[in-house]
XYZ file of C-alpha atoms in Angstrom:
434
model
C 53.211 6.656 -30.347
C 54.009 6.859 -26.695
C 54.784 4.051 -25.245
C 56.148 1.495 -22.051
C 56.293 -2.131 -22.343
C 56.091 -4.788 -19.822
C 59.711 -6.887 -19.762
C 59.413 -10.202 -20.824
C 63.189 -11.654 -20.778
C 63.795 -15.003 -20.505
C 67.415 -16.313 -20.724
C 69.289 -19.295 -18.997
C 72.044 -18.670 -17.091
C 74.671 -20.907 -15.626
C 75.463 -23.343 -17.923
C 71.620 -23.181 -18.458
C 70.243 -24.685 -15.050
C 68.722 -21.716 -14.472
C 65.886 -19.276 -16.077
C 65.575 -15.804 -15.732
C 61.766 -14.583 -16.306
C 61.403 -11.122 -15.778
C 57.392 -11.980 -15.905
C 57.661 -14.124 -12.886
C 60.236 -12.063 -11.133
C 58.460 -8.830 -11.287
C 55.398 -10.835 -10.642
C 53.245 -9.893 -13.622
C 51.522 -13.147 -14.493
C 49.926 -12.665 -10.892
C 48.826 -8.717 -11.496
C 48.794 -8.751 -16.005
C 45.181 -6.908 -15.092
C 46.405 -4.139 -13.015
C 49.253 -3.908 -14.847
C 47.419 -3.149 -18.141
C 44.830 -0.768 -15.824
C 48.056 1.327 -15.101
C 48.768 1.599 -18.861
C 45.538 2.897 -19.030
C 46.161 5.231 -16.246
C 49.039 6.581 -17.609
C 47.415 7.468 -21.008
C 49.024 5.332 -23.250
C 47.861 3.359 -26.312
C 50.764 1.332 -26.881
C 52.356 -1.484 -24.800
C 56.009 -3.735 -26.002
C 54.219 -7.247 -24.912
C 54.654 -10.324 -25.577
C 53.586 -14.202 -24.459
C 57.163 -15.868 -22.878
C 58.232 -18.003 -25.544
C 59.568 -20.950 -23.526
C 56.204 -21.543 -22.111
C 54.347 -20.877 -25.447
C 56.152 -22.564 -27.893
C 56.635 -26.349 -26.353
C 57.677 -28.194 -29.317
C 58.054 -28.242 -33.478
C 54.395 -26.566 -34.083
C 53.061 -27.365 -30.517
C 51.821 -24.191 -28.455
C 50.570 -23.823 -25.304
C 48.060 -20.379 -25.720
C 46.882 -20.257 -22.302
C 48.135 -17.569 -21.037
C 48.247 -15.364 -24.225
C 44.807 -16.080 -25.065
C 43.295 -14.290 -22.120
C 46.189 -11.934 -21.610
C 45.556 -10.551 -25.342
C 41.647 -10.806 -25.264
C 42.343 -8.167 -22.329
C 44.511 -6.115 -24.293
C 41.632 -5.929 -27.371
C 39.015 -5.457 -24.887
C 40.805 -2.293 -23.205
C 41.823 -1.467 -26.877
C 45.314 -1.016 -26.028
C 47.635 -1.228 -28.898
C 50.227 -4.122 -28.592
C 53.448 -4.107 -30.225
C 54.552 -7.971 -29.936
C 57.573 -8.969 -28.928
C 57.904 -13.003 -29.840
C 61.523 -13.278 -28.640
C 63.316 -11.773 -25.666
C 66.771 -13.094 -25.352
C 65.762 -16.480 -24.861
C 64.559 -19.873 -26.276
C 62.678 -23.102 -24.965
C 64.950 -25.866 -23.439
C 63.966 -27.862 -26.158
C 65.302 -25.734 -28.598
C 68.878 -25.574 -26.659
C 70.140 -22.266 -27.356
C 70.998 -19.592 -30.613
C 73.434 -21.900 -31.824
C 70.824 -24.315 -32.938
C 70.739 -23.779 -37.129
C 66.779 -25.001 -36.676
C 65.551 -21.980 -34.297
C 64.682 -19.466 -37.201
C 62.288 -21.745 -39.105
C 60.738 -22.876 -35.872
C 60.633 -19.467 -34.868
C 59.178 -18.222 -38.084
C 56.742 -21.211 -37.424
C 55.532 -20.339 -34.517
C 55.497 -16.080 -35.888
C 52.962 -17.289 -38.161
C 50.939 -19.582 -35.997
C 51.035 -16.440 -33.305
C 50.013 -14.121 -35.815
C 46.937 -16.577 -37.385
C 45.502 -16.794 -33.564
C 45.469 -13.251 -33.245
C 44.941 -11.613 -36.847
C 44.481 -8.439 -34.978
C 47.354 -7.663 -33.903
C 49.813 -5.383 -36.305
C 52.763 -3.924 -34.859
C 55.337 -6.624 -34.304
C 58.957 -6.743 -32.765
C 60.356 -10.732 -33.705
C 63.490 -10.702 -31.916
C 64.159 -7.892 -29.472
C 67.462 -6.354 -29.255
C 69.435 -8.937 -31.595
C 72.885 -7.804 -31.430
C 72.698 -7.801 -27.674
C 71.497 -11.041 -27.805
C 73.886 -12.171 -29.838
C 76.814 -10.515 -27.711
C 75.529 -11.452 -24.712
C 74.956 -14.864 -24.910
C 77.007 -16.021 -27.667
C 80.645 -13.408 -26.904
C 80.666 -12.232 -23.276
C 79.422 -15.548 -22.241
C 77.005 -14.344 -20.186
C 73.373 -16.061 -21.008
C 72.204 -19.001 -23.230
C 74.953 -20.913 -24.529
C 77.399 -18.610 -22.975
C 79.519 -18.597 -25.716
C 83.126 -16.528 -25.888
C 84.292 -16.368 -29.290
C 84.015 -14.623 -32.649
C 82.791 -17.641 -34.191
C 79.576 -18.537 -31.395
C 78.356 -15.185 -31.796
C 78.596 -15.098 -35.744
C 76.846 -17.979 -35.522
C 74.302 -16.499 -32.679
C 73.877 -13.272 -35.081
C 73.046 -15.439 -38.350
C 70.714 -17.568 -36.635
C 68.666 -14.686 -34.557
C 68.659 -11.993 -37.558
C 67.443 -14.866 -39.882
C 64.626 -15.951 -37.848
C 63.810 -12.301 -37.412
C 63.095 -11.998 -41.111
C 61.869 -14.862 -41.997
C 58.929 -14.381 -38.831
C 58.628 -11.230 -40.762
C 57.741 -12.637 -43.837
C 55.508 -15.328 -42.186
C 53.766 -12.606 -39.917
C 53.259 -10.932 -43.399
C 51.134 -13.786 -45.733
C 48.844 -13.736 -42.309
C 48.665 -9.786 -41.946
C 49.929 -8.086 -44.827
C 49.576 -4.584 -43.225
C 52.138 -5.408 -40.276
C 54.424 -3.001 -39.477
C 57.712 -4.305 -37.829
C 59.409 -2.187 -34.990
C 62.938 -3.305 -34.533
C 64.370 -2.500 -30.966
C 67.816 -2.279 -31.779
C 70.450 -0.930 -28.744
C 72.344 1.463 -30.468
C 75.829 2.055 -29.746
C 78.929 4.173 -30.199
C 82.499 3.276 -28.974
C 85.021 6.255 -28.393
C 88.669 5.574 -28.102
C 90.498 6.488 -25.153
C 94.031 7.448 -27.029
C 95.314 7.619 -30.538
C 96.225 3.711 -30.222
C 92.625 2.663 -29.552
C 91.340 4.398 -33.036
C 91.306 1.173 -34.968
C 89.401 -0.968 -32.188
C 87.106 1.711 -32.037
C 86.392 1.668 -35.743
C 85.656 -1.940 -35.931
C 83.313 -1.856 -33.260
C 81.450 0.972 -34.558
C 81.049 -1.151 -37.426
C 80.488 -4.371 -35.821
C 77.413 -2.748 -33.741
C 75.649 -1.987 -37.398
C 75.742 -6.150 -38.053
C 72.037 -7.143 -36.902
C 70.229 -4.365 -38.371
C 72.643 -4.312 -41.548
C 71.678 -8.422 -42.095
C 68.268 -7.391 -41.292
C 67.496 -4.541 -43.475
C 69.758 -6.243 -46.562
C 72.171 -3.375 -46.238
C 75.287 -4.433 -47.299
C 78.182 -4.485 -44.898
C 81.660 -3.039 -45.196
C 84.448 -5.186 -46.381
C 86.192 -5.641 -42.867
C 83.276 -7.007 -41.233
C 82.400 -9.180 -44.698
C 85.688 -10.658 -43.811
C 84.848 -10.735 -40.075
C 81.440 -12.951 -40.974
C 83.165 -14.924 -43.141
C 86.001 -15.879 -41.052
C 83.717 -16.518 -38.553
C 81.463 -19.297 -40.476
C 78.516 -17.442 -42.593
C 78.899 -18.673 -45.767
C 78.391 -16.464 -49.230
C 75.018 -18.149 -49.108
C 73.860 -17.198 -45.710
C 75.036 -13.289 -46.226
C 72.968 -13.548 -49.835
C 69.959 -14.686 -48.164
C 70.129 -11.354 -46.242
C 70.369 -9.294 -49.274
C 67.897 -10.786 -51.209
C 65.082 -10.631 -48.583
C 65.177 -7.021 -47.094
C 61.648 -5.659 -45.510
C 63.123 -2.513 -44.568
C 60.083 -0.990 -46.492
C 57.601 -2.447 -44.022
C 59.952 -1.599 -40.837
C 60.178 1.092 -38.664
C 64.027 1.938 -36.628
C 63.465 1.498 -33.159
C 66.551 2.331 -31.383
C 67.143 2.219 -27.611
C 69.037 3.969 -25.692
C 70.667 3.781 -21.764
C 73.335 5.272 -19.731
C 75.704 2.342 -20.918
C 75.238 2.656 -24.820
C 78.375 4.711 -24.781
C 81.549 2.960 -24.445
C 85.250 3.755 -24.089
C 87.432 1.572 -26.071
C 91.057 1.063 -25.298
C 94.096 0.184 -27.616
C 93.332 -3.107 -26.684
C 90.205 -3.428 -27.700
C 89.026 -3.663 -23.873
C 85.639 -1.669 -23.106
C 83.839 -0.160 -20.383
C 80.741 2.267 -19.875
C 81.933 5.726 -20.957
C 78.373 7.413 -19.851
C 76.476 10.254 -21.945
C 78.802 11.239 -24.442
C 77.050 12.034 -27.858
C 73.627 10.956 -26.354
C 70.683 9.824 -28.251
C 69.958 12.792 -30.804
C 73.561 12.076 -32.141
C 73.664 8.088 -32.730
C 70.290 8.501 -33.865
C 71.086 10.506 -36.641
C 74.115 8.050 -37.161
C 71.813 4.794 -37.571
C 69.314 7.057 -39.512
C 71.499 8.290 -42.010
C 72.560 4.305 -42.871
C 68.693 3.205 -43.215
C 66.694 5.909 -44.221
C 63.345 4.617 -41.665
C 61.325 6.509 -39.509
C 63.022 6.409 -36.106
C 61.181 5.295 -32.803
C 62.964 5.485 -29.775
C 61.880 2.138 -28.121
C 63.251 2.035 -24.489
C 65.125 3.468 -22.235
C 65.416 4.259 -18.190
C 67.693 5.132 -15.477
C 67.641 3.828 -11.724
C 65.735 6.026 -9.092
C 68.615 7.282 -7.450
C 69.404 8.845 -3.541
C 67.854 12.183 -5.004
C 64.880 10.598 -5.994
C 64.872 12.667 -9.103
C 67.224 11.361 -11.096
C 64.718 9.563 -13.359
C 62.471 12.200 -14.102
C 65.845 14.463 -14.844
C 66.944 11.263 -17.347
C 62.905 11.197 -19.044
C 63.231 15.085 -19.644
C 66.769 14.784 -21.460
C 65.782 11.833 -23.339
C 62.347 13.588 -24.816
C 64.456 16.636 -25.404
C 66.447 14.574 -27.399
C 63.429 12.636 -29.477
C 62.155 16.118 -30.446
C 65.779 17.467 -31.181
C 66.109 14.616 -33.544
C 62.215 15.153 -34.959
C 63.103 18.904 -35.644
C 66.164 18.087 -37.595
C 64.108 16.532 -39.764
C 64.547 12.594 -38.655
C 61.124 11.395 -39.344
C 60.386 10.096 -35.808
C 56.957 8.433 -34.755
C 57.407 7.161 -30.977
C 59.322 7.004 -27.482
C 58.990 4.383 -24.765
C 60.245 4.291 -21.282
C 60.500 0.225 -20.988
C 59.387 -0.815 -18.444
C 56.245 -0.043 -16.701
C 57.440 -1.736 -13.676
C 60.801 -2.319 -11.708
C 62.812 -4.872 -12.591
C 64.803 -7.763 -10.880
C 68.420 -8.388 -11.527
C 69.090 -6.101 -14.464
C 71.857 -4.050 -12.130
C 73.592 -7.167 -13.420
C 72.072 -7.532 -16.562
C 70.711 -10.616 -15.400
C 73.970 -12.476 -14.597
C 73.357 -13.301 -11.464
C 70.031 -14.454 -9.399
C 70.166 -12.816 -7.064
C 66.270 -11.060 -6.439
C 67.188 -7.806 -6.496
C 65.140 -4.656 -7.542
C 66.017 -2.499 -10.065
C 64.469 0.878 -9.997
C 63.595 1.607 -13.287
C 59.964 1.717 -13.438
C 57.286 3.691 -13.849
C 55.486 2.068 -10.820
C 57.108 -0.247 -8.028
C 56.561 -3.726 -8.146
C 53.792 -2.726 -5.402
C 52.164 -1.240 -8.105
C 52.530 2.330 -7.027
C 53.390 4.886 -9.310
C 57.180 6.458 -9.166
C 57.941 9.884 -9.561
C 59.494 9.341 -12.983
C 55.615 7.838 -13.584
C 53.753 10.556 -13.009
C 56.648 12.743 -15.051
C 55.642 10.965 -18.215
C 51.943 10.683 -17.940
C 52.252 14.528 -17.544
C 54.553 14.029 -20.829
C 51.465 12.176 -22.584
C 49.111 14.870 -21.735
C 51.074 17.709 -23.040
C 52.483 16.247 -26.236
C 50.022 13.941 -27.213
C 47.735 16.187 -29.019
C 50.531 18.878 -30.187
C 52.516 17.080 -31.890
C 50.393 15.399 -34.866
C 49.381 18.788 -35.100
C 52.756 19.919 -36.162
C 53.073 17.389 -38.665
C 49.566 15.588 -40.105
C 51.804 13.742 -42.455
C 54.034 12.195 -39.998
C 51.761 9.321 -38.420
C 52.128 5.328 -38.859
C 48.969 3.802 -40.688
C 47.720 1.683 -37.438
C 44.485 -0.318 -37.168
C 43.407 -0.453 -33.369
C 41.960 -3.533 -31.795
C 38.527 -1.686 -31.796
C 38.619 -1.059 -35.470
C 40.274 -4.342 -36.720
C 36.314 -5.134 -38.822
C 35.588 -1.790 -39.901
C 35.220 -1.073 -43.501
C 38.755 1.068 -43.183
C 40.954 -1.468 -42.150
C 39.458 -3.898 -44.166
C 40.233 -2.091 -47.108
C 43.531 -1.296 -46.110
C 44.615 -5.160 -45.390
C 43.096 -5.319 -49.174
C 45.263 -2.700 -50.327
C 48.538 -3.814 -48.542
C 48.125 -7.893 -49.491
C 48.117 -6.335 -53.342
C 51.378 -4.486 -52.719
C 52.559 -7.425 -51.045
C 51.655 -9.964 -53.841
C 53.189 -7.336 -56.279
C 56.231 -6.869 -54.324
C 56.578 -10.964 -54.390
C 56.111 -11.166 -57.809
C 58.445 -8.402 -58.483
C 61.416 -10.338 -56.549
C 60.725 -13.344 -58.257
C 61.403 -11.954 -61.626
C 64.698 -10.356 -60.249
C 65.590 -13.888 -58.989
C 64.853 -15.253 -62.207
C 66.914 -12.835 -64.435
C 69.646 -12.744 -62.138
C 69.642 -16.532 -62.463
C 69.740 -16.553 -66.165
């Protein structure tokens, strides 16, 4: 599944009085047609999209489907594949900010409303990048409630990775063939000198919390203590356990410049550049969940040479297919996003309009050299590689195909696993409760 995605972040920053929406700042809710015409031109299939959430959802089950209802009835019509993403580091005002206990049954709420006005729609990420959003906006300080402490982004994590799941399950009584792509940053911390060994070891456990919660994969005893010192209660980490969908998920991991860190004795970090690289942490976050792999984003900043882009696209592929001949079973890569963005040179700290040249086309709309490297890319690989492997493909339904007998039968098929699956954990709930 190649694929780009259109970037759809929305936090608040400064003590919330303003929001950041990459949508408006890269000025796709004036050009969403051309926008999905390039997709088109580039060859793809498969778009990360979503509706902004603070202008969908407007209040406890109130939604405002305006723009999503012509935005996706374009998407069907051009039958480009979308894989949702509900939640992009942000929430409504209404809904204040992760640290609201409420958000992931009004986001599961509104999963399953989202999913009921478009029943054709499969591939679904909830919450994008939910240990960034957590650390971001709940322990750097940086977005949302701009929290700084162990306990606010505990509290950030539980909140986020819960209404992930529970959206999942919701998402899954409406459409029980959905397949959920998690884009998850993954990271590795190397220490700097002998001293910085233990910092470095609780970080590289700390980074496995959201997808660990998520997938009902139970943590190591340090970080149990670490959650529990930090407010989840035995409860809260149970929930996790007892309502894994890791069987209906696909890994999707992403991958930048500044996913490698060096840590110091004191436990102070900073961007250590390509180190291991993708094929490496890959296999690390494979070998702890056993899922087909997608890489779901990445980029690098046009640089003076104008080439540096297209250099960064060819490493990263090499990489994918290093990982896919070692045997990781691995079904997609993205370059996110199809356009520049504005402000992420400061991971959108500061307002300050800038562009960031990341894209596949300018925010003119004209394609970048890194573009016209990929599509390239599409042509060449597309067709080889299910070829070299007629095993290794995801089970998707496209838009054009959602009413044929097929897919029909299929939705058929997976509600019976689903309701056997249900039944199945009842029973375990039952005896374990005897």
């Amino acid at each position: 599944m190649f694929a780009t995605g259109i970037e759809n972040s929305i936090p608040k920053i400064k003590g919330g009085r303003i929001r950041v929406d990459q949508m408006e700042s890269c000025g796709h809710y004036r050009y969403w047609r051309k926008d999905f015409e390039l997709v088109e031109e580039l060859g793809l299939r498969f778009l990360r999209y979503g509706p902004p959430l603070y202008t969908t959802l407007t209040g406890p089950d109130r939604y405002d489907w305006e723009f999503a209802d012509i935005t996706f009835a374009e998407l069907k019509r051009r039958d480009i594949i979308p894989i949702v993403d509900l939640c992009h580091f942000g929430v409504p005002d209404w809904l204040g900010d992760f640290q609201n206990p409420d958000f992931p049954e009004l986001f599961a709420r509104y999963a399953a409303a989202f999913a009921r006005r478009f029943p054709w729609v499969q591939l679904y990420t909830p919450v994008n990048e939910m240990f960034i959003c957590a650390l971001f906006s709940a322990k750097y300080g940086w977005w949302n409630e701009e929290g700084t402490s162990d306990q606010t982004f505990v509290t950030a994590l539980k909140h986020i990775v819960k209404a992930n799941v529970r959206a999942m399950q919701e998402i899954l009584k409406v459409r029980a063939d959905a397949i959920f792509i998690q884009s998850e940053s993954s990271e590795y911390f190397h220490a700097e000198n002998p001293a910085a060994i233990k910092p470095a070891e609780i970080e590289n456990s700390r980074r496995f919390l959201s997808l660990d919660l998520n997938y009902g994969h139970r943590v190591d005893s340090e970080m149990y203590e670490y959650l529990v010192d930090n407010g989840m209660t035995r409860d809260e980490y149970h929930f996790f356990l007892g309502n894994s969908l890791h069987h209906h998920c696909i890994l999707g991991n992403d991958y930048y410049w500044t996913n490698e860190h060096r840590i110091s004795e004191t436990g102070e970090t900073r961007a250590s550049g390509e180190i291991f690289g993708y094929s490496e942490i890959t296999r690390q976050y494979y070998s702890r969940y056993r899922l087909p792999v997608m890489h779901t984003e990445t980029n690098i900043a046009e640089g003076p040479n104008g080439d540096e882009a297209v250099n960064w696209l060819w490493k990263e592929w090499a990489n994918v297919l290093r990982v896919r001949n070692d045997g990781v079973p691995t079904v997609g890569f993205t370059w996110y996003s199809l356009t520049d963005q504005i402000d992420w040179d400061n991971a959108l700290r500061e307002k300050r309009d800038r562009v960031h040249p990341v894209g596949l086309y300018d925010l003119n709309r004209d394609i970048r050299p890194v573009g016209i490297s990929y599509r390239q890319l599409i042509a060449d690989w597309g067709e080889v590689l299910p070829t070299q492997s007629v095993c290794l493909t995801v089970p998707v339904v496209p838009p054009s195909e959602h009413e044929q007998g097929s897919a029909q039968r299929q939705r058929a098929d997976a509600r019976h696993l689903r309701a056997v699956e249900l039944d199945a954990n009842e029973r375990g709930e039952a005896s374990a409760s005897r």
